[in-house]
Short mmCIF file of C-alpha atoms in Angstrom, two decimals:
data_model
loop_
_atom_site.label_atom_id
_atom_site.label_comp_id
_atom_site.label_asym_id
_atom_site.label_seq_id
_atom_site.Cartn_x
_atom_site.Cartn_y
_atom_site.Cartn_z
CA UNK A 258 -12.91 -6.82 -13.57
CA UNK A 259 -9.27 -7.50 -13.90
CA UNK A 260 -8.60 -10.09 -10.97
CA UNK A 261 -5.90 -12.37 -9.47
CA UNK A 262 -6.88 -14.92 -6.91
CA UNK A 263 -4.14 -17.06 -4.81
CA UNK A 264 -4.65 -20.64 -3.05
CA UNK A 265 -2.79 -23.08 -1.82
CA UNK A 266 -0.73 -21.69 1.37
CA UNK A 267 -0.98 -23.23 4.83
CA UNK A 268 1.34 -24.55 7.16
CA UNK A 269 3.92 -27.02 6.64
CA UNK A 270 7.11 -28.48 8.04
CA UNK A 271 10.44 -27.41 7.30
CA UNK A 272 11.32 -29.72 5.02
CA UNK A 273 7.43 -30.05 3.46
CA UNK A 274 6.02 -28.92 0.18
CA UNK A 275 3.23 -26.67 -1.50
CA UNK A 276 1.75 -26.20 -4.54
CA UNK A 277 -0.14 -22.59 -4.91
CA UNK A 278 -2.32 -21.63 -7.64
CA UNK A 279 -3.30 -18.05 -8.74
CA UNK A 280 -6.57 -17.77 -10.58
CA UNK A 281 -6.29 -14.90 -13.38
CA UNK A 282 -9.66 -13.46 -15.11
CA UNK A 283 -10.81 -10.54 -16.82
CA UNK A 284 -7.71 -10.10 -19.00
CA UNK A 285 -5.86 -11.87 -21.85
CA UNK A 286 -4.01 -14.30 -19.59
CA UNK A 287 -1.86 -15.51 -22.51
CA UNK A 288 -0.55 -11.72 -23.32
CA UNK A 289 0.65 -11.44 -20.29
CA UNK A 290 3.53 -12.85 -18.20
CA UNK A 291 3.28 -13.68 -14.36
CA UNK A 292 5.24 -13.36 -11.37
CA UNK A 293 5.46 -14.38 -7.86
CA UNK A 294 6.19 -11.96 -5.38
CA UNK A 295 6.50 -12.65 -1.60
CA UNK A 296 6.32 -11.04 1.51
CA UNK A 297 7.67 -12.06 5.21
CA UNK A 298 5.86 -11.06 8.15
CA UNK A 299 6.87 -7.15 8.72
CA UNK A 300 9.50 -7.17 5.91
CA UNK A 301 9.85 -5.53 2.27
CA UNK A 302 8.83 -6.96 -0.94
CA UNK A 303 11.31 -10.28 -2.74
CA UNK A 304 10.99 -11.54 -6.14
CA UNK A 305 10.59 -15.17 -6.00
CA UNK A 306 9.94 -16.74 -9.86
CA UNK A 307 8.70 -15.70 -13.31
CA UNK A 308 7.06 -17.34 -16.21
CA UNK A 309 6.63 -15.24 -19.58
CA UNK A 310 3.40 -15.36 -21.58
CA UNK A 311 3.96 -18.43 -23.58
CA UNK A 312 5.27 -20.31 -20.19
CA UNK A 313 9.03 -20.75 -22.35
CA UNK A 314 10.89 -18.97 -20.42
CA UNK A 315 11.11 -18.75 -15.97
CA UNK A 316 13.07 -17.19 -14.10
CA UNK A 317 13.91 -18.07 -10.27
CA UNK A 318 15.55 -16.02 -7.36
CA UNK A 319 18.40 -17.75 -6.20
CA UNK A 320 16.59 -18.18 -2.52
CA UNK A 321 14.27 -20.68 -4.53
CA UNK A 322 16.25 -22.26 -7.24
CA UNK A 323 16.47 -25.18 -7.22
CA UNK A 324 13.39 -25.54 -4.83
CA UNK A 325 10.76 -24.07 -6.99
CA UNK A 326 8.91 -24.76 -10.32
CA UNK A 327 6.80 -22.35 -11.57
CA UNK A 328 4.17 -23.29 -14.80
CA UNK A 329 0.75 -22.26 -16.11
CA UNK A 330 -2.20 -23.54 -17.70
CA UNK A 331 -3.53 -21.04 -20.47
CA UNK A 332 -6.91 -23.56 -20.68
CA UNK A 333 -7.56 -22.97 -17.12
CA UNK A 334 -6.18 -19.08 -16.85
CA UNK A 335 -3.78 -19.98 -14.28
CA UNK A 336 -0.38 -20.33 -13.00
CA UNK A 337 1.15 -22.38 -10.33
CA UNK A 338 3.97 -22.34 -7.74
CA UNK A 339 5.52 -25.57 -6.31
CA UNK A 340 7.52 -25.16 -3.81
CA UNK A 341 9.97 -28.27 -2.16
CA UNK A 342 11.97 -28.57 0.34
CA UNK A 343 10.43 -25.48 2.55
CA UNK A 344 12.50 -23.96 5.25
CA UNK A 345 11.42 -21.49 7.97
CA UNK A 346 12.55 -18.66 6.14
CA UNK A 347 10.27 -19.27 2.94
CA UNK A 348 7.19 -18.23 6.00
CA UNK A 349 5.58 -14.91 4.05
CA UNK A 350 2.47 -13.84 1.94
CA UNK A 351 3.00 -14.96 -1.77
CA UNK A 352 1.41 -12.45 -4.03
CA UNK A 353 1.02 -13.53 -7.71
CA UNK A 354 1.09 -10.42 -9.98
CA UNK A 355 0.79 -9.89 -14.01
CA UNK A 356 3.51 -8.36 -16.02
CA UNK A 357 2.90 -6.85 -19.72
CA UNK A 358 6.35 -6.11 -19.85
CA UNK A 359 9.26 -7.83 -17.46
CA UNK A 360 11.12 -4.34 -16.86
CA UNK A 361 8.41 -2.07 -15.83
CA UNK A 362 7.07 -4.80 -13.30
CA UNK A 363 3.64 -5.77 -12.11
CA UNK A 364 0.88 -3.99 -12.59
CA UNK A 365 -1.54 -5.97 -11.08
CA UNK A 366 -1.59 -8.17 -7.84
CA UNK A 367 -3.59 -10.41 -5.96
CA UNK A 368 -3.96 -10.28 -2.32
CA UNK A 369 -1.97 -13.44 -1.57
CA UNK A 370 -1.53 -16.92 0.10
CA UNK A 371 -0.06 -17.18 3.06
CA UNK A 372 2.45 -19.98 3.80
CA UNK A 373 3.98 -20.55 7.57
CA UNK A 374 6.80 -23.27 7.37
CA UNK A 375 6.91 -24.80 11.18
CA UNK A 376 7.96 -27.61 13.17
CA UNK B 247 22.56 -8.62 -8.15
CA UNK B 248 21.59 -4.78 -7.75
CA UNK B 249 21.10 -3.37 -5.02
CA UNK B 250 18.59 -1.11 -3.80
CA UNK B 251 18.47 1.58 -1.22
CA UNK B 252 15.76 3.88 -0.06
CA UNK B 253 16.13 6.76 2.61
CA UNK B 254 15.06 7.34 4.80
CA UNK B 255 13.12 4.37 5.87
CA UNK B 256 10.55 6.46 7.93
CA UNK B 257 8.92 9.44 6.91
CA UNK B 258 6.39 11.37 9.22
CA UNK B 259 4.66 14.08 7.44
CA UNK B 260 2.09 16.61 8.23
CA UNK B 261 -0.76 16.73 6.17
CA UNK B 262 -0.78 18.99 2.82
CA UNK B 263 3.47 18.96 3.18
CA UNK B 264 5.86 17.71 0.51
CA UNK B 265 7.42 14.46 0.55
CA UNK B 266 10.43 12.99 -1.16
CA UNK B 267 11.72 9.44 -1.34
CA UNK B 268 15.06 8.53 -2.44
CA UNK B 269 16.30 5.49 -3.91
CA UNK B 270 19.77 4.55 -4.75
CA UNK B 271 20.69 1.23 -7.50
CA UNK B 272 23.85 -0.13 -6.71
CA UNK B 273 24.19 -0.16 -10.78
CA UNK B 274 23.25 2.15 -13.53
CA UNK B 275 19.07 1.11 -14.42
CA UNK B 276 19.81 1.76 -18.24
CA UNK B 277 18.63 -1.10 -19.91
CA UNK B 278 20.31 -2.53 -23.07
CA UNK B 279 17.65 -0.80 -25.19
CA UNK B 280 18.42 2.37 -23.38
CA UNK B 281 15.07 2.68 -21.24
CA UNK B 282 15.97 3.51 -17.68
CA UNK B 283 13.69 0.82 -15.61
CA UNK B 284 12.81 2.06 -12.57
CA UNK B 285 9.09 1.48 -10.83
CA UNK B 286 7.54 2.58 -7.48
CA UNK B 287 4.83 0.69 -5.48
CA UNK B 288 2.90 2.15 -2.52
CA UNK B 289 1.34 -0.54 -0.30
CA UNK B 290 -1.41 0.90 1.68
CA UNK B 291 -1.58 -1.02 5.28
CA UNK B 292 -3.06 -4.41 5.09
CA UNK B 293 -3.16 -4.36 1.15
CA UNK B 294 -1.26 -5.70 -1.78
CA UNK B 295 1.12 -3.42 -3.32
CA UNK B 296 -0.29 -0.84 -6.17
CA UNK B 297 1.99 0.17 -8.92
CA UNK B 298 2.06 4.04 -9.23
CA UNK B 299 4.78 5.10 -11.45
CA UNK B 300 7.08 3.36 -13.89
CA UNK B 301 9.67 4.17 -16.19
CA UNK B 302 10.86 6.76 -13.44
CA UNK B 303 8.50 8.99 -14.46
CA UNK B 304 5.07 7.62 -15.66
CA UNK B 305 2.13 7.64 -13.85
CA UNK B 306 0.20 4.92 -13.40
CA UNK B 307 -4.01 5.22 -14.60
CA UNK B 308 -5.67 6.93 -11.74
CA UNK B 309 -2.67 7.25 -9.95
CA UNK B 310 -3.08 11.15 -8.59
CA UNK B 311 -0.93 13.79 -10.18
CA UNK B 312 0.73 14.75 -6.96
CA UNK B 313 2.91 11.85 -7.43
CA UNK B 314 5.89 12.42 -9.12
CA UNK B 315 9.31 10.90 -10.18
CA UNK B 316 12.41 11.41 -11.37
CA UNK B 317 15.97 10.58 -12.02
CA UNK B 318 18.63 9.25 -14.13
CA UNK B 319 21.38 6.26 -13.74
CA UNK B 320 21.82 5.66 -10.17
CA UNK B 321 19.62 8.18 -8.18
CA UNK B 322 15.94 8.56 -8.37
CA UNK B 323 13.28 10.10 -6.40
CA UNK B 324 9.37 9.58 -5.71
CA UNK B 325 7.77 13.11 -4.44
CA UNK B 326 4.35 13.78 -3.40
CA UNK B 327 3.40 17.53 -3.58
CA UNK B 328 1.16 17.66 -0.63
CA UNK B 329 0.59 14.65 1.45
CA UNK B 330 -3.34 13.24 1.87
CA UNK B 331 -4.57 10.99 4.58
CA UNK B 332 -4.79 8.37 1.96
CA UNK B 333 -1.30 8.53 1.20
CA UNK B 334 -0.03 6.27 4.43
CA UNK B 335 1.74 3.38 3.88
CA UNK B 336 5.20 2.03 2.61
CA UNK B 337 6.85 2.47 -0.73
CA UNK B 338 8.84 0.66 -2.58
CA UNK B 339 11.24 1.11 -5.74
CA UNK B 340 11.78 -1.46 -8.23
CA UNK B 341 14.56 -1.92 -10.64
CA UNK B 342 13.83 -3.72 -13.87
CA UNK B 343 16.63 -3.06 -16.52
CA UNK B 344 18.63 -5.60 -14.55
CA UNK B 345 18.45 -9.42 -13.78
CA UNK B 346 16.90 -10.14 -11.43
CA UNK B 347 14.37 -7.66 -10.58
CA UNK B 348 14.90 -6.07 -7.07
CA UNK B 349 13.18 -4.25 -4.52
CA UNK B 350 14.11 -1.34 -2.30
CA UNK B 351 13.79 -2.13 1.80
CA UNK B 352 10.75 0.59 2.03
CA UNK B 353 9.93 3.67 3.10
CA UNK B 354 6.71 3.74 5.78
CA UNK B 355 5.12 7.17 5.40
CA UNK B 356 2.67 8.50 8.48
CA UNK B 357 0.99 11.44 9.06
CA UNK B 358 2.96 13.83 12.09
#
């Protein structure tokens, strides 16, 4: 069974830091590139960051950049999120999705990590 | 950046009845390699999104064929033929052929 699990979210001060993971299995990780979609509370969908199959090439919003560094580990089927210097408007679900081809979008997603950023 | 805009935001619909989405790209989707890139997502409440048709007009795999899209350049449209219980939730459109990707606000769809 194709699946995509998320960890990592929790809540943190403005200011803080996270790292979130997203477990992939039953698929060719490596064929695949990854993204990171998130969701605030009652709001629409907003690309956050890319990574293509090979991890050579990611791509940021420019809400993140700057903030955000996203990688993966083929070995360990997984790809990662870190997130600095949170602010309360980075609060939302972070889906992590897989992408066979950039332009058609994801086909597949997880059900997400939530992250509250609070004081 | 492209922009995207669906209408309306809020669609009540009886059971069985049509339904059409619109969505509206600031910029013409036609990708260098002269694919038009545009996706729809339905989100079902309390679950992750679920792609259902890409390329404007492709179906997804077990996506049912009531679904349907269309469109060309700027304008495109999602329609579902007759309306199920199982088809409440929001939708989104996607554009790809640009960077960076961007969704459309939504469109919530209940039943009347």
């Amino acid at each position: 069974e194709v699946q995509l699990v998320e960890s990592g979210g929790g809540v943190v001060q403005p200011g803080g830091s996270l790292r979130f993971s997203c477990a992939a299995s039953g698929f060719p990780f490596s064929s695949y590139a990854m993204y990171w979609v998130r969701q605030a509370p009652g709001k629409g969908l907003e690309y956050v960051s890319g990574i293509s199959s090979n991890g050579d090439t990611t791509y940021y919003a420019n809400s993140v950049k700057g903030r955000c560094t996203i990688s993966r580990d083929s070995s360990r089927n997984t790809v990662y999120l870190q997130m600095g210097s949170l602010r309360v408007e980075d609060t939302a679900l972070y889906y992590c999705a897989r992408v066979l081809q950039w332009e058609v979008g994801p086909d597949v997603w997880g059900k997400g990590t939530t992250v509250t950023v609070s004081s | 950046d492209v922009v995207m805009t669906q209408s309306p935001l809020f669609l009540p619909v009886n059971l069985g009845q049509p339904a059409s989405i619109t969505c509206r790209s600031s910029q013409r989707l036609v990708h260098s390699n002269g694919n038009t890139y545009l996706t729809w997502f339905q989100q079902r409440p309390g679950q992750s999104p679920r792609r259902l048709i890409y390329e404007v007009s492709n179906r997804d795999s077990g996506v049912p064929d009531r679904f349907s899209g269309s469109g060309s350049g700027t304008d495109f449209t999602l329609k579902i033929s007759r309306v199920e219980a199982e088809d409440v939730g929001v939708y989104y459109c996607m554009q790809g052929a640009l960077w960076p990707p961007a969704f459309g606000q939504g469109t919530r769809l209940e039943i009347k």
